[in-house]
Coordinates of C-alpha atoms in Angstrom, one line a residue:
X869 CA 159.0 127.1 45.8
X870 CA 158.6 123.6 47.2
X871 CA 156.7 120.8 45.7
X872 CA 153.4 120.4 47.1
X873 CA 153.7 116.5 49.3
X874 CA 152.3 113.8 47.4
X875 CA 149.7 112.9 50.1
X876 CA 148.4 116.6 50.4
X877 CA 147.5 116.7 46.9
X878 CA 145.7 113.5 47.3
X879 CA 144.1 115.0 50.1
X880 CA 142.9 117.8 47.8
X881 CA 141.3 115.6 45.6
X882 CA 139.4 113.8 47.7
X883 CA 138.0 116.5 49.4
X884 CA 137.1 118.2 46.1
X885 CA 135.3 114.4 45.1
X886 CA 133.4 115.3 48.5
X887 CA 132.3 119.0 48.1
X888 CA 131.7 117.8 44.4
X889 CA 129.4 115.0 46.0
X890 CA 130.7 112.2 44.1
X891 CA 131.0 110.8 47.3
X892 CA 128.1 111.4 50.2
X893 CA 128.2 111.3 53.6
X894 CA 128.3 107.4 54.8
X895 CA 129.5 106.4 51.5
X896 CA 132.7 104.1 51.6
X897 CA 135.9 105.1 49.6
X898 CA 137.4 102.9 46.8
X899 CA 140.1 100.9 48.5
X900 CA 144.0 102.7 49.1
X901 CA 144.7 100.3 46.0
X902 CA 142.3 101.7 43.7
X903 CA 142.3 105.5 44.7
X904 CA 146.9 104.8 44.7
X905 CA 146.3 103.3 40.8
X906 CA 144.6 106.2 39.8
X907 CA 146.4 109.2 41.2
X908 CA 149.5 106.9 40.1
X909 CA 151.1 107.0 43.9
X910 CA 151.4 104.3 46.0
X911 CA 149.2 103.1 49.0
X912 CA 151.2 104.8 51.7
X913 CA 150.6 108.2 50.2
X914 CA 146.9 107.3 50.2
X915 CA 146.7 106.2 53.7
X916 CA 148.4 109.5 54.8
X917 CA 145.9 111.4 52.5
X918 CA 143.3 109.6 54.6
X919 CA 144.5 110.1 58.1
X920 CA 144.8 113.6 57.6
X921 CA 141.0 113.5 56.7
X922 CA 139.8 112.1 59.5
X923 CA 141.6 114.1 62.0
X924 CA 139.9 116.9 60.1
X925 CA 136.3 114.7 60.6
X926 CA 136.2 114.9 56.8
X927 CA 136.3 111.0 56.6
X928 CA 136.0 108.1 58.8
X929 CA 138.1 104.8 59.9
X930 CA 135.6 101.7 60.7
X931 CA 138.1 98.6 61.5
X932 CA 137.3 95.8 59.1
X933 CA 135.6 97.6 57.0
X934 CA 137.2 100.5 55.4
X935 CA 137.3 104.7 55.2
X936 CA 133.8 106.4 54.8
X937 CA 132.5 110.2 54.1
X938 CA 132.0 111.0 57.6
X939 CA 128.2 112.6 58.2
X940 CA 128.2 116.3 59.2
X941 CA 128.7 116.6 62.6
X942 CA 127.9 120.6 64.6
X943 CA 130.8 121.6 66.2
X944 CA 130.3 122.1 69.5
X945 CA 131.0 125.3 71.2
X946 CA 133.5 125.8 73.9
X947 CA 133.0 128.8 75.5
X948 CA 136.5 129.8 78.5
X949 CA 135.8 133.1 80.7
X950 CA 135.8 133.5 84.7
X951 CA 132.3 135.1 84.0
X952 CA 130.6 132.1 83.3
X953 CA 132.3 130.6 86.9
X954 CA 128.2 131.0 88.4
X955 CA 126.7 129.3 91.9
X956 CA 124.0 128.3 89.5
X957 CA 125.0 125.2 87.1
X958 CA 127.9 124.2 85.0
X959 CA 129.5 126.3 82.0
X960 CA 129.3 123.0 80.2
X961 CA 126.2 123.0 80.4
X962 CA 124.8 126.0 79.8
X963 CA 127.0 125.7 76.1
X964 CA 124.8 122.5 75.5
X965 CA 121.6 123.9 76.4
X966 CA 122.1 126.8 74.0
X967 CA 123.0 124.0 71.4
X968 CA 119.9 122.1 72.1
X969 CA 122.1 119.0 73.6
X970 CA 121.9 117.1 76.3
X971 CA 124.9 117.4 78.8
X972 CA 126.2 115.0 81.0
X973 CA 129.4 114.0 82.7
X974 CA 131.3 110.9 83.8
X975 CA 133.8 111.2 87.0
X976 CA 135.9 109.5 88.8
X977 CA 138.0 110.4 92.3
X978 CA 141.3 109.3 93.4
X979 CA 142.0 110.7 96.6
X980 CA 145.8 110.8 97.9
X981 CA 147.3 110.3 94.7
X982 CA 151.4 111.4 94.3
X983 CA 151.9 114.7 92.4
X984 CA 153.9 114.1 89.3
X985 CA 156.9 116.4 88.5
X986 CA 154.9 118.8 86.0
X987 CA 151.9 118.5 87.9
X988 CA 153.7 119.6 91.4
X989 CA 155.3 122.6 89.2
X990 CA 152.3 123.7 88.4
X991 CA 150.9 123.7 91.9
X992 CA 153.5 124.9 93.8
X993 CA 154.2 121.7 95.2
X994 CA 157.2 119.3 95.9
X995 CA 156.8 115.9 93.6
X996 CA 155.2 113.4 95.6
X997 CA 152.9 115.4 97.3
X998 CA 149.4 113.8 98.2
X999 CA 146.7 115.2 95.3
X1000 CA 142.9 114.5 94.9
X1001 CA 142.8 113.3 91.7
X1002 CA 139.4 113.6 89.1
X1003 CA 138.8 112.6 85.7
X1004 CA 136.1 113.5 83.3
X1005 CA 134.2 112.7 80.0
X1006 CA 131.9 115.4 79.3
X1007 CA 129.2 114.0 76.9
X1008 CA 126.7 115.8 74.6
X1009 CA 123.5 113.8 74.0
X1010 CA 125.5 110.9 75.0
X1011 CA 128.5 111.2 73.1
X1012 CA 131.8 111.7 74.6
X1013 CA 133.3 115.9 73.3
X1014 CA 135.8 116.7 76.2
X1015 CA 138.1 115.4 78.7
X1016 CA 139.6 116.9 81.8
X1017 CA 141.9 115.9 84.7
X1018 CA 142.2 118.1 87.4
X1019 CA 144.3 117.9 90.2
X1020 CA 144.0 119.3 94.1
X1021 CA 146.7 119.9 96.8
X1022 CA 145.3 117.4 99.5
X1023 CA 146.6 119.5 102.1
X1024 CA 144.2 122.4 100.5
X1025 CA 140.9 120.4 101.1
X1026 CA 142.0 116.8 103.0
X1027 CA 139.2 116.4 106.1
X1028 CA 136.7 119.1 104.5
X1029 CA 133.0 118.6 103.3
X1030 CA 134.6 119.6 99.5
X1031 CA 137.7 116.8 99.4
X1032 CA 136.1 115.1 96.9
X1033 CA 134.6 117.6 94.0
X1034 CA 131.9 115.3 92.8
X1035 CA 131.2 113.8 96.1
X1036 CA 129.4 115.3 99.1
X1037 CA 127.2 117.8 99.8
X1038 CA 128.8 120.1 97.5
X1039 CA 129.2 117.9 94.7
X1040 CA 129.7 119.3 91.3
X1041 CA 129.5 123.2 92.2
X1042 CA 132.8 123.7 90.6
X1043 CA 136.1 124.8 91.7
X1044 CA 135.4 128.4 92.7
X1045 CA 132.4 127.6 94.2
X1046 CA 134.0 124.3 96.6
X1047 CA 136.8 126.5 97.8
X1048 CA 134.4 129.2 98.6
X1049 CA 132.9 126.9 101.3
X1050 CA 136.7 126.2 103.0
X1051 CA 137.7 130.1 103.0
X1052 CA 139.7 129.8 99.5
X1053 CA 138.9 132.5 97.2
X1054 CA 139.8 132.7 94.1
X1055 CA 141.0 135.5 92.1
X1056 CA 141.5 134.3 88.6
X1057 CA 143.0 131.3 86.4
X1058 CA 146.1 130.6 84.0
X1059 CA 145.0 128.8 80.5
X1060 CA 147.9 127.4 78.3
X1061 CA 145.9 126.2 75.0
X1062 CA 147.8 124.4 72.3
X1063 CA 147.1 121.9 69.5
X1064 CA 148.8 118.4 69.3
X1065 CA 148.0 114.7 68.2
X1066 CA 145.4 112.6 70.6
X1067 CA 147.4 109.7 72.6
X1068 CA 145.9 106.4 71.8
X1069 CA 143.7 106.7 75.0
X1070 CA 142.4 110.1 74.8
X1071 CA 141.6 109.0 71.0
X1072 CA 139.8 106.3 72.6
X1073 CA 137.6 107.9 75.3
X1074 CA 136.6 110.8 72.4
X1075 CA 136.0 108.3 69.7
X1076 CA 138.3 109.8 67.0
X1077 CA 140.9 108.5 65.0
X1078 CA 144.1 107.7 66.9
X1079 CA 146.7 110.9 66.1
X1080 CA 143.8 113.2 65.4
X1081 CA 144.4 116.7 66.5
X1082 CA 142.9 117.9 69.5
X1083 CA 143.7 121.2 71.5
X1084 CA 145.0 120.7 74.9
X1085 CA 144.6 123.5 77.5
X1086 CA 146.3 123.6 80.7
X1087 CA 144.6 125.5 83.3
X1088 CA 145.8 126.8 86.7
X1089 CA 143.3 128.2 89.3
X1090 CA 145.0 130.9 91.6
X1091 CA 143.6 132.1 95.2
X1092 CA 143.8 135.9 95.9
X1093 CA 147.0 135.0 97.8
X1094 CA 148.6 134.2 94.5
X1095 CA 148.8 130.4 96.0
X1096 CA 148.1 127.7 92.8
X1097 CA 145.0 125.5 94.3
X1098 CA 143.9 123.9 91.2
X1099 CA 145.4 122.6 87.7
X1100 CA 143.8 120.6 85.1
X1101 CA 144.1 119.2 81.6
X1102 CA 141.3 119.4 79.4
X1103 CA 141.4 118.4 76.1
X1104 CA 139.2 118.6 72.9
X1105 CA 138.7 117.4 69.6
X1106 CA 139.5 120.1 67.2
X1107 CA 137.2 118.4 64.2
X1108 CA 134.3 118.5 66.8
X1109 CA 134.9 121.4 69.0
X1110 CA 135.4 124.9 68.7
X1111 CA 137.2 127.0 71.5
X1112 CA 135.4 130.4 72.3
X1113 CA 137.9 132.7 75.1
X1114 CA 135.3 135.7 76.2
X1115 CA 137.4 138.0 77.9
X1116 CA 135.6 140.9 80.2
X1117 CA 136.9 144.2 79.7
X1118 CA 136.7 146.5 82.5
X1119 CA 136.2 150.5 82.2

């Protein structure tokens, strides 16, 4: 059996020092130096203990000033199922109002933006082909939990009253909902979760430690023609979100 990694077992420790509260929440750590000198490894090892911490949300980086016991922080809920697709309001935010959370969203439209080659795949599409274009930071009580980018055929909704999806007199209603109103219906969707490490931006936007692990869905909405008219790439923090599938079972 294989040696447990040096850096693990540091991690170990200083998780133990926190459940043992030696250390409380917004306390700072000793430096690498002093926490390397007395588990006898060297700083590297310690840094790596400590990174894997705070893509777990069990610590937190503050440039210039050192690695703190991060305060508790509710995960938020994440709830995927077609059933919660309603005319009425957002999934999003009927998961914050159940939390007690204020939800918001930030958006931005590119309209005729080129397909990529993974992005065409998933669409049906040949690379190059014109997309409306839409990124989002969802936001719970002001603070940034989810991104998405999702991506439309332009020749699907270019010259309609639902082009643009947070624009318009049907801004915000949601995919199912916009296509309804052009004669699109659609039948179900594709999701493709898996975990990886943020990018530098995403870490960014989310306001998590750069490399932290977030789970990264891809998700393909189908018409009842079987024609792909929607694809997105939502992405969440695994330290602060937890991903709920309800899946409706028919008798």
């Amino acid at each position: 059996m294989s040696e447990q990694p040096p850096y693990l077992r540091i991690a170990d420790e200083l998780r133990q020092r926190i459940a043992e509260h030696v250390w409380e929440p917004g306390d700072r750590l000793p430096s690498r130096a002093q926490i390397g000198q007395e588990f006898g490894v060297g700083e590297n090892v310690v840094r790596r203990a400590q990174e894997l911490l705070i893509s777990q949300g069990v610590l937190e980086g503050r440039a210039g000033s050192g690695t703190y016991v991060a305060e508790p922080r509710e995960r938020v809920r994440v709830v995927r199922s077609s059933a919660r697709e309603q005319p009425s309001g957002s999934p999003f935010r009927q998961d914050m109002k159940a939390l007690r959370r204020q939800s918001d969203w930030e958006s931005r439209t590119d309209a005729k933006v080129l397909a990529p080659a993974e992005i065409a795949s998933r669409l049906g599409i040949a690379e190059g082909e014109l997309c409306v274009r839409t990124t989002y930071e969802f936001l719970a009580d002001g603070k940034p939990v989810q991104l998405s980018t999702s991506w439309e055929p332009y020749t699907i909704t270019g010259g309609t009253l639902v082009v643009l999806p947070e624009g318009g007199p049907h801004a915000g209603a949601g995919v199912v909902n916009r296509m309804a109103e052009i004669g699109v219906t659609i039948s179900h969707a594709v999701e493709q979760p898996e975990p990886r490490h943020a990018t530098a931006e995403e870490a960014s936007l989310l306001g998590i430690q750069k490399a932290a692990h977030v789970t990264h869905i891809r998700r393909t909405y189908y018409s009842d023609e079987g024609r792909p008219v929607e694809t997105a790439d939502i992405v969440v923090p695994a330290a602060h979100c937890e991903i709920v599938y309800e899946i409706p079972i028919s008798r």
